[in-house]
Short mmCIF file of C-alpha atoms and ligand atoms in Angstrom, two decimals:
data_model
loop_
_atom_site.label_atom_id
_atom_site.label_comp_id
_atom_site.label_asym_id
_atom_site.label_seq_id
_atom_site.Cartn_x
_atom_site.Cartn_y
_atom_site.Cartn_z
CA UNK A 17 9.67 -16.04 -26.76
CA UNK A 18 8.38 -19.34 -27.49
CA UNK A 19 11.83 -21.69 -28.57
CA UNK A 20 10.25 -22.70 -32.10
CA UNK A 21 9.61 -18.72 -32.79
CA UNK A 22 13.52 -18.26 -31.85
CA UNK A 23 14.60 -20.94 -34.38
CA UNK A 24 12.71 -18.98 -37.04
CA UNK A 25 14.00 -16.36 -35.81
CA UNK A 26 17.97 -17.35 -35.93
CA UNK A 27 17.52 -18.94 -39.71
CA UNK A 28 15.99 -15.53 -40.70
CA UNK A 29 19.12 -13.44 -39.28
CA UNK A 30 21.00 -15.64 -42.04
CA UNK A 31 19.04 -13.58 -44.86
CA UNK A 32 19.79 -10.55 -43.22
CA UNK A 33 21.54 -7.78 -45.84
CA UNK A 34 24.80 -5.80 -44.64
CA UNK A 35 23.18 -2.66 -43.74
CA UNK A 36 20.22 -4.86 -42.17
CA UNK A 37 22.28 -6.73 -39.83
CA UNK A 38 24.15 -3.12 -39.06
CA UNK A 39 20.62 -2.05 -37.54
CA UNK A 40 19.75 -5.65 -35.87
CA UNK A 41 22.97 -4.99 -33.79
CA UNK A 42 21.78 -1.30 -33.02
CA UNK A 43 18.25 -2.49 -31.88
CA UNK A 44 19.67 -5.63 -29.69
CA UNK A 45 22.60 -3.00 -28.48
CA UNK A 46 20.00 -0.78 -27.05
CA UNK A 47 17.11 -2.99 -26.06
CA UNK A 48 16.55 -3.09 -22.30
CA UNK A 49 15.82 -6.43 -21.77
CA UNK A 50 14.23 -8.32 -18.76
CA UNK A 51 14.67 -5.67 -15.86
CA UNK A 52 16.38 -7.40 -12.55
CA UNK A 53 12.85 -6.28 -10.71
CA UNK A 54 10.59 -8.44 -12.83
CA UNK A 55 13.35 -11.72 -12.80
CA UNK A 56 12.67 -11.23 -8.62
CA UNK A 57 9.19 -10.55 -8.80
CA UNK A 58 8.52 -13.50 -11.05
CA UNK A 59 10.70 -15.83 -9.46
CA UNK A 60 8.84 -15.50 -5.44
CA UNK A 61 5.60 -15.72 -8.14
CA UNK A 62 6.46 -19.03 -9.53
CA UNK A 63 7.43 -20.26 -6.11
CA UNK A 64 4.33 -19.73 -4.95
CA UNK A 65 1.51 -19.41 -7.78
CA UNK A 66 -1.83 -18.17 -6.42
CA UNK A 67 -4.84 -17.01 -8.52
CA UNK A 68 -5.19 -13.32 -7.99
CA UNK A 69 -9.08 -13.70 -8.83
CA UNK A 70 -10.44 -17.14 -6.99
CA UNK A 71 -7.14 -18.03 -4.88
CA UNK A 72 -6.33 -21.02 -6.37
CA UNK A 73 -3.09 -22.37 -5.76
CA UNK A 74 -2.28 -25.30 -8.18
CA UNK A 75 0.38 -24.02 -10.95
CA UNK A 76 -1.32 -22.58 -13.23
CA UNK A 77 -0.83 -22.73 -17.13
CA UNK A 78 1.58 -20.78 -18.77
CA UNK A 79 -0.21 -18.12 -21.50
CA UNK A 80 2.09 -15.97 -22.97
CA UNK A 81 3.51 -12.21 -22.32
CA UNK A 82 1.99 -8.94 -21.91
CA UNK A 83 3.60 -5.68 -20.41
CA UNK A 84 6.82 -7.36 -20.06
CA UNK A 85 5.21 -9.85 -17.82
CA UNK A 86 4.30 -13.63 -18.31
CA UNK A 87 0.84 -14.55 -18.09
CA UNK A 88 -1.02 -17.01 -16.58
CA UNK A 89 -4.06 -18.71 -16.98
CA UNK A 90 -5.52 -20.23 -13.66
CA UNK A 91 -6.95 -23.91 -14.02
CA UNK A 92 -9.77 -23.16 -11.74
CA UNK A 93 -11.25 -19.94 -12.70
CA UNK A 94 -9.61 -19.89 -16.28
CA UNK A 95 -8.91 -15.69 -15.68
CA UNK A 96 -5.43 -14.50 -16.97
CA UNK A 97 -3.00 -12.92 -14.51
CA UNK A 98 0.39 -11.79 -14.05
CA UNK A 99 2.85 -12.37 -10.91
CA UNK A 100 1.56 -8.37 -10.26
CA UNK A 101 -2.30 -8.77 -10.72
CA UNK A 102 -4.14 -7.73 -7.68
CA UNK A 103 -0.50 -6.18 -6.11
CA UNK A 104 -0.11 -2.09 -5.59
CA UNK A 105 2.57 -2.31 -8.72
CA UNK A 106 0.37 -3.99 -10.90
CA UNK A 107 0.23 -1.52 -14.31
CA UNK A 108 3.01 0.74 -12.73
CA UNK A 109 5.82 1.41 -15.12
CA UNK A 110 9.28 2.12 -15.61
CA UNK A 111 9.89 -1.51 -14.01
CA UNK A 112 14.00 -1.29 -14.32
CA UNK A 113 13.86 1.62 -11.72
CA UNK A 114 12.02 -0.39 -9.13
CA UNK A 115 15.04 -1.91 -7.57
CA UNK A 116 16.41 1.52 -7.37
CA UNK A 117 13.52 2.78 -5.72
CA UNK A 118 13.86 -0.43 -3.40
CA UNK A 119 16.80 1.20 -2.29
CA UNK A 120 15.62 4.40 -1.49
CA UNK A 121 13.09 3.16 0.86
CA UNK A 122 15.88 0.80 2.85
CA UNK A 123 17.47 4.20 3.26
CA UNK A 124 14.96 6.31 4.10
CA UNK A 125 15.31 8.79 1.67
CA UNK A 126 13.06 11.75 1.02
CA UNK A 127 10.61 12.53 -2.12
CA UNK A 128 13.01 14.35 -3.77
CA UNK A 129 16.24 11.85 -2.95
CA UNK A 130 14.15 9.39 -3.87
CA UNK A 131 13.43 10.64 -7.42
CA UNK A 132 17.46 12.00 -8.10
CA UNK A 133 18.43 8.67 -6.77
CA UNK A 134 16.16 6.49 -9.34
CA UNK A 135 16.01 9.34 -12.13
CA UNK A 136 11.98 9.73 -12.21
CA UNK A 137 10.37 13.00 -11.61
CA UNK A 138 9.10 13.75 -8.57
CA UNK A 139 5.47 13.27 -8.85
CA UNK A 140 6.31 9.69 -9.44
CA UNK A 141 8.62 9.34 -6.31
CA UNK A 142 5.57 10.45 -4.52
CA UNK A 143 2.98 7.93 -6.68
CA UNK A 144 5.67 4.96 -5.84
CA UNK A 145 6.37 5.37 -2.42
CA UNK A 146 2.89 4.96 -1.17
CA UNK A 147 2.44 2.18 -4.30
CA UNK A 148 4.93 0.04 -2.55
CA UNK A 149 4.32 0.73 0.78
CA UNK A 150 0.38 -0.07 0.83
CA UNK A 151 1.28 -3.54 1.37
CA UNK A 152 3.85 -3.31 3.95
CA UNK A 153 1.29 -1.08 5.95
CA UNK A 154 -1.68 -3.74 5.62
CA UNK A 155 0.66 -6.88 6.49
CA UNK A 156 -0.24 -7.64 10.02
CA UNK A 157 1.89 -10.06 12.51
CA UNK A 158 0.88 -12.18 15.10
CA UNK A 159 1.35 -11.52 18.75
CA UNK A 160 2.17 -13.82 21.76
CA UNK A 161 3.60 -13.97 24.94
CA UNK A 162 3.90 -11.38 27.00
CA UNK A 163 2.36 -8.43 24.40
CA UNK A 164 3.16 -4.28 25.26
CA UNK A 165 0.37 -2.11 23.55
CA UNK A 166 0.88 1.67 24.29
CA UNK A 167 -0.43 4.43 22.12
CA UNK A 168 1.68 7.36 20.75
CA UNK A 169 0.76 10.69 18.89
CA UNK A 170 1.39 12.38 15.53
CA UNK A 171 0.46 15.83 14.65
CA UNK A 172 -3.02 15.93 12.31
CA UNK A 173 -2.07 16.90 8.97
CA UNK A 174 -4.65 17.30 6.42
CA UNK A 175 -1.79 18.25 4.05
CA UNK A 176 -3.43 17.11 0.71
CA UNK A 177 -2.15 15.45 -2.28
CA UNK A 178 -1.30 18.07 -3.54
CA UNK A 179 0.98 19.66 -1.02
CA UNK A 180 3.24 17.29 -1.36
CA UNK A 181 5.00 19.93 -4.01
CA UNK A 182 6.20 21.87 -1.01
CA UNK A 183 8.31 19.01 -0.11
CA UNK A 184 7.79 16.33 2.55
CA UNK A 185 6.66 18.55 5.33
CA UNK A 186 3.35 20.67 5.93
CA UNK A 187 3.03 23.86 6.96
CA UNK A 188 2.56 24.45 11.00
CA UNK A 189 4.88 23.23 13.71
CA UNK A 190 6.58 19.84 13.87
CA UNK A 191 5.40 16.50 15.23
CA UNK A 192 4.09 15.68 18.56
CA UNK A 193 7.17 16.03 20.66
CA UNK A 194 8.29 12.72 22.57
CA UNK A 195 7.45 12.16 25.87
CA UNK A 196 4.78 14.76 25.59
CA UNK A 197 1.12 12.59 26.68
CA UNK A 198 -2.04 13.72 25.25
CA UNK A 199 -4.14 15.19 28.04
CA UNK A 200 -4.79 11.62 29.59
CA UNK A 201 -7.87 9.58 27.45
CA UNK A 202 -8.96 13.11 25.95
CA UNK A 203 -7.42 13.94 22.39
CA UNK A 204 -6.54 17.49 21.08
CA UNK A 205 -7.86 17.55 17.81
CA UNK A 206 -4.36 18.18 17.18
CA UNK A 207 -3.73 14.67 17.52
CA UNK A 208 -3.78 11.24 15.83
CA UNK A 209 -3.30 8.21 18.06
CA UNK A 210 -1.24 5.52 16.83
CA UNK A 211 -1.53 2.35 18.87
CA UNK A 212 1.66 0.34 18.57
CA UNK A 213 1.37 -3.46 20.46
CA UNK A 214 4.83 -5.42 20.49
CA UNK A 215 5.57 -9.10 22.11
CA UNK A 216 8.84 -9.95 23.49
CA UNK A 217 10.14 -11.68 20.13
CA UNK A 218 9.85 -8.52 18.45
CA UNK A 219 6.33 -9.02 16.53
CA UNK A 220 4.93 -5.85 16.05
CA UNK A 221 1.59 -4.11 15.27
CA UNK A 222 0.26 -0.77 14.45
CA UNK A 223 -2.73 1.10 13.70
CA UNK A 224 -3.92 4.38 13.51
CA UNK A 225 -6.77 4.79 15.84
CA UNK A 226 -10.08 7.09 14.71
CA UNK A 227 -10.52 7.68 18.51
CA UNK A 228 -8.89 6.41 22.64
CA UNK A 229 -12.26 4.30 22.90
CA UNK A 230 -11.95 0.16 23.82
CA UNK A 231 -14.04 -0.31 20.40
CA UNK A 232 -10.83 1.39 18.55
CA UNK A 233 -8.32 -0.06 20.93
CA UNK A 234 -10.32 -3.83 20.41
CA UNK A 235 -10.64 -3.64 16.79
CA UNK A 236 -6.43 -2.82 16.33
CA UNK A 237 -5.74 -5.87 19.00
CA UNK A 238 -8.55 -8.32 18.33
CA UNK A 239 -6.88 -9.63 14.91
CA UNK A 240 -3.47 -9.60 15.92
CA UNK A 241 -3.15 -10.66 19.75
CA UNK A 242 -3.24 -14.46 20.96
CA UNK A 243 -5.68 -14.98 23.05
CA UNK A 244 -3.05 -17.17 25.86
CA UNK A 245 -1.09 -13.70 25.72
CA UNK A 246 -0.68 -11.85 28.81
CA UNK A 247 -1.51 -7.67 27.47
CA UNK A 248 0.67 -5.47 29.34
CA UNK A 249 -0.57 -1.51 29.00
CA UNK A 250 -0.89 1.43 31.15
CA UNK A 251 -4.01 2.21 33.34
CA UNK A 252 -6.59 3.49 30.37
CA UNK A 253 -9.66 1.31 30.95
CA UNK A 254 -10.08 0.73 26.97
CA UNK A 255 -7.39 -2.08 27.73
CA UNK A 256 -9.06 -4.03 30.72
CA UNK A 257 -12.16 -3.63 28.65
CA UNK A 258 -10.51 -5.27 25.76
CA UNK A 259 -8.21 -7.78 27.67
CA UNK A 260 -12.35 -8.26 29.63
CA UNK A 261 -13.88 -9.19 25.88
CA UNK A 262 -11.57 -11.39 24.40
CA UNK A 263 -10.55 -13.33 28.37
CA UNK A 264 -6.94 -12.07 27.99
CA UNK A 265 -5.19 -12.12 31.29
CA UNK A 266 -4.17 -8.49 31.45
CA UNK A 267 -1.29 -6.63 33.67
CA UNK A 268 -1.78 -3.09 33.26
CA UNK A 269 0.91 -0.81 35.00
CA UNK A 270 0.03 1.92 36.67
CA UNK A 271 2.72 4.67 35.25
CA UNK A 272 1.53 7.44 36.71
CA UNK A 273 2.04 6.29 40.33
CA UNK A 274 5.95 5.92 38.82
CA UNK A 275 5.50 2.51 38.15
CA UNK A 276 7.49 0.99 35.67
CA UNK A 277 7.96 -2.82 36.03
CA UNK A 278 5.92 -5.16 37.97
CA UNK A 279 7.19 -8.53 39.29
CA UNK A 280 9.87 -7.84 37.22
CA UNK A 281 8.03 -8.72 34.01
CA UNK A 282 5.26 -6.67 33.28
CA UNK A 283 5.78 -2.94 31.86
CA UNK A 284 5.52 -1.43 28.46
CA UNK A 285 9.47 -0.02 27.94
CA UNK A 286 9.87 -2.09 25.05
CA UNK A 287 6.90 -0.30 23.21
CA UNK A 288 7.94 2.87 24.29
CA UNK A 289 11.45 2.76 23.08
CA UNK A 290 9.52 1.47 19.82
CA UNK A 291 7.72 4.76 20.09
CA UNK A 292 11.35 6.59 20.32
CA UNK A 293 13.13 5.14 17.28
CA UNK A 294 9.88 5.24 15.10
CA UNK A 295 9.60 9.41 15.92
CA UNK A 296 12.92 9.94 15.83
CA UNK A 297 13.23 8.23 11.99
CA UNK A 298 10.30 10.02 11.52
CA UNK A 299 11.64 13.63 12.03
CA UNK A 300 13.41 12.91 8.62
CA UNK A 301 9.76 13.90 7.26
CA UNK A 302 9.23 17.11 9.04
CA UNK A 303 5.15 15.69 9.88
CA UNK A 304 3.16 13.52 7.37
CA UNK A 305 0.03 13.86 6.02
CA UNK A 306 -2.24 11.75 8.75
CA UNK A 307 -4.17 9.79 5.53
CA UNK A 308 -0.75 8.23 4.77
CA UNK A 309 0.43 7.78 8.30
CA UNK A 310 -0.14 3.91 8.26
CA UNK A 311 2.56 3.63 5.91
CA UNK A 312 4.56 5.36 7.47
CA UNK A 313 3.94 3.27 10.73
CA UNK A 314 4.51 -0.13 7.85
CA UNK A 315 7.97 1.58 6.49
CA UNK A 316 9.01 1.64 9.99
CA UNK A 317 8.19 -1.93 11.01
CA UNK A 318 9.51 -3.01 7.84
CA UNK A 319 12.59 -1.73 8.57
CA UNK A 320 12.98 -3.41 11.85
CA UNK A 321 11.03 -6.57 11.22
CA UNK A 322 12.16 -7.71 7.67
CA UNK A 323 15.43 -9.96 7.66
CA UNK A 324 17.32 -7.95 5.00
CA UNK A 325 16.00 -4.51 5.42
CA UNK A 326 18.75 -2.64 3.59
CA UNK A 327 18.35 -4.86 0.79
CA UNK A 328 16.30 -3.54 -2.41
CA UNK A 329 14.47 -6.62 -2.99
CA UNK A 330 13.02 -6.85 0.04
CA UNK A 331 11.27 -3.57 -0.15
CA UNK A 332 10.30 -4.76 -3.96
CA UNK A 333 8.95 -8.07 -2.45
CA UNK A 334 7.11 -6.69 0.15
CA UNK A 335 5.68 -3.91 -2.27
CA UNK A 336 4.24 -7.02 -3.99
CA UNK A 337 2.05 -9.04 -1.73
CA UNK A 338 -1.06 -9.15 -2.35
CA UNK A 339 -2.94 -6.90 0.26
CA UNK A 340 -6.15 -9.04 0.33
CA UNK A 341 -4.06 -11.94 2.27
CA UNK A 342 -2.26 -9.19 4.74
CA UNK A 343 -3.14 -11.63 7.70
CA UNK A 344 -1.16 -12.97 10.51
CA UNK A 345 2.05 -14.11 9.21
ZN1 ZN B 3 -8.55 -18.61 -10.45
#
């Protein structure tokens, strides 16, 4: 509220009858007030303004409040927009139990935790989790150094939206099992490749791959690996034919002679002891429908990547980016 409306406001309290002021104190009593969610979300806002609509990034003018938000009004374009416009929470509601649901995501909880734990129906835990993880899925990291790149396999689940009623889990047998390898470059159509590339400091990338091909292998790596990076993979020829493209110097081991390591650098353990923690969290879901498998793949990074993980706000934060700049970071 603007500070002149406020003075108005306090000399008309002093008017107030008996039984008035009884029900001013009821209404201020019960009145939520700013949730903790929105004070986060618009503070990393202000910190960094950015037009939603033409990417400006000079502060833009303050213009009021809607939805419990403040508006802006950007100098360049002159469109209105809120620290949410253009985010996967913009128009979501219930704001004061985003923090909560912050905290089920840093602990992995399932649908139905989820919802218990933030007192929203179910239907909603479902709507929010993949509402705050879109962004965390599309945020993509750099890669340098020595990088690992390996693929790994989920079970195909066409469970639809609408199974998710039945719990977390579709019908059918469980997950790919660890360890098992898809039938060398061949894929059951059982199976959904998920290509996970990690350098030495940690950076990691994922995709889900529509295929084993070097087109589907180049288009996950292009973006995200440097080209002075030394690829490290297993024999499958998409790799040299990617590492070939893009004149990446590449070291692929050749695992199924029983090599592990060469010259005491080059081998892919890191990634695959990615691939083990990432399954073995993801048993928690009994399989996932392969449509929302990337953010699944995103929860998981997030939770090794981000600084705070157990902490609410980051998974707010994160839910917030805008997924339009989800570049190299
Ligand atoms: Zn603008």
């Amino acid at each position: 509220m603007r500070e002149a409306d406020f003075e108005v406001l306090l000399r008309l309290v002093e008017q107030l009858g008996g039984e008035q002021r009884a029900a001013l104190g009821r209404a201020l009593a019960s009145a939520p007030g700013e949730p903790e969610a929105v004070r986060l979300l618009e503070e990393a806002f202000a910190a960094a303004p950015r037009c939603p609509h033409c990417a400006e990034a000079a502060p833009p003018q303050r213009w009021g409040r809607a939805s419990g938000l403040r508006r802006y009004r950007c100098k360049a374009c002159r469109k209105t927009f809120n620290a949410l416009t253009g985010t996967s929470l913009a128009r979501l509601r219930k704001k004061a139990c985003w923090l909560r649901y912050g905290e089920a995501l840093a602990a992995g909880m399932s649908l139905a935790k989820a919802a218990a734990h933030c007192g929203v129906h179910l239907t909603t835990s479902f709507r929010w989790r993949h509402r705050f993880l879109r962004a965390p899925a599309a945020t993509r990291e750099a890669l340098g150094g020595v990088v690992e790149a390996d693929e790994t396999f989920f079970r195909r689940s066409h469970k639809g939206s609408r199974r998710w009623r039945h719990g977390d889990a579709p019908p059918g047998p469980g997950p790919h099992r660890r360890g098992e390898r898809a039938s060398k470059r061949g894929l059951s159509a059982l199976q959904v490749p998920a290509l996970i590339a990690r350098d030495r400091a940690g950076h990691t990338a994922d995709a889900v791959l529509p295929d084993l091909g070097a087109e589907a292998i180049g288009a996950a790596l292009g973006p995200v690996v440097a080209g002075d990076a030394v690829l490290c993979s297993d024999g499958a020829k998409a790799y040299a034919a990617f590492a070939a493209k893009h004149g990446i110097r590449h070291e692929p081991i050749n695992i199924a002679a029983g090599v592990r390591v060469r010259d005491g650098a080059f081998h892919i353990q890191n990634v695959n002891a990615y691939h083990g923690r990432l399954k073995g969290w993801m048993g928690r879901f009994n399989g996932v429908a392969t449509r929302y498998l990337p953010h699944y793949l995103g929860w998981r990074r997030t939770l090794e990547r981000a600084p705070e993980p157990s902490a609410a706000k980051t998974w707010l934060l994160a839910a917030a980016r805008p997924i339009s700049t989800g570049n190299a970071n």
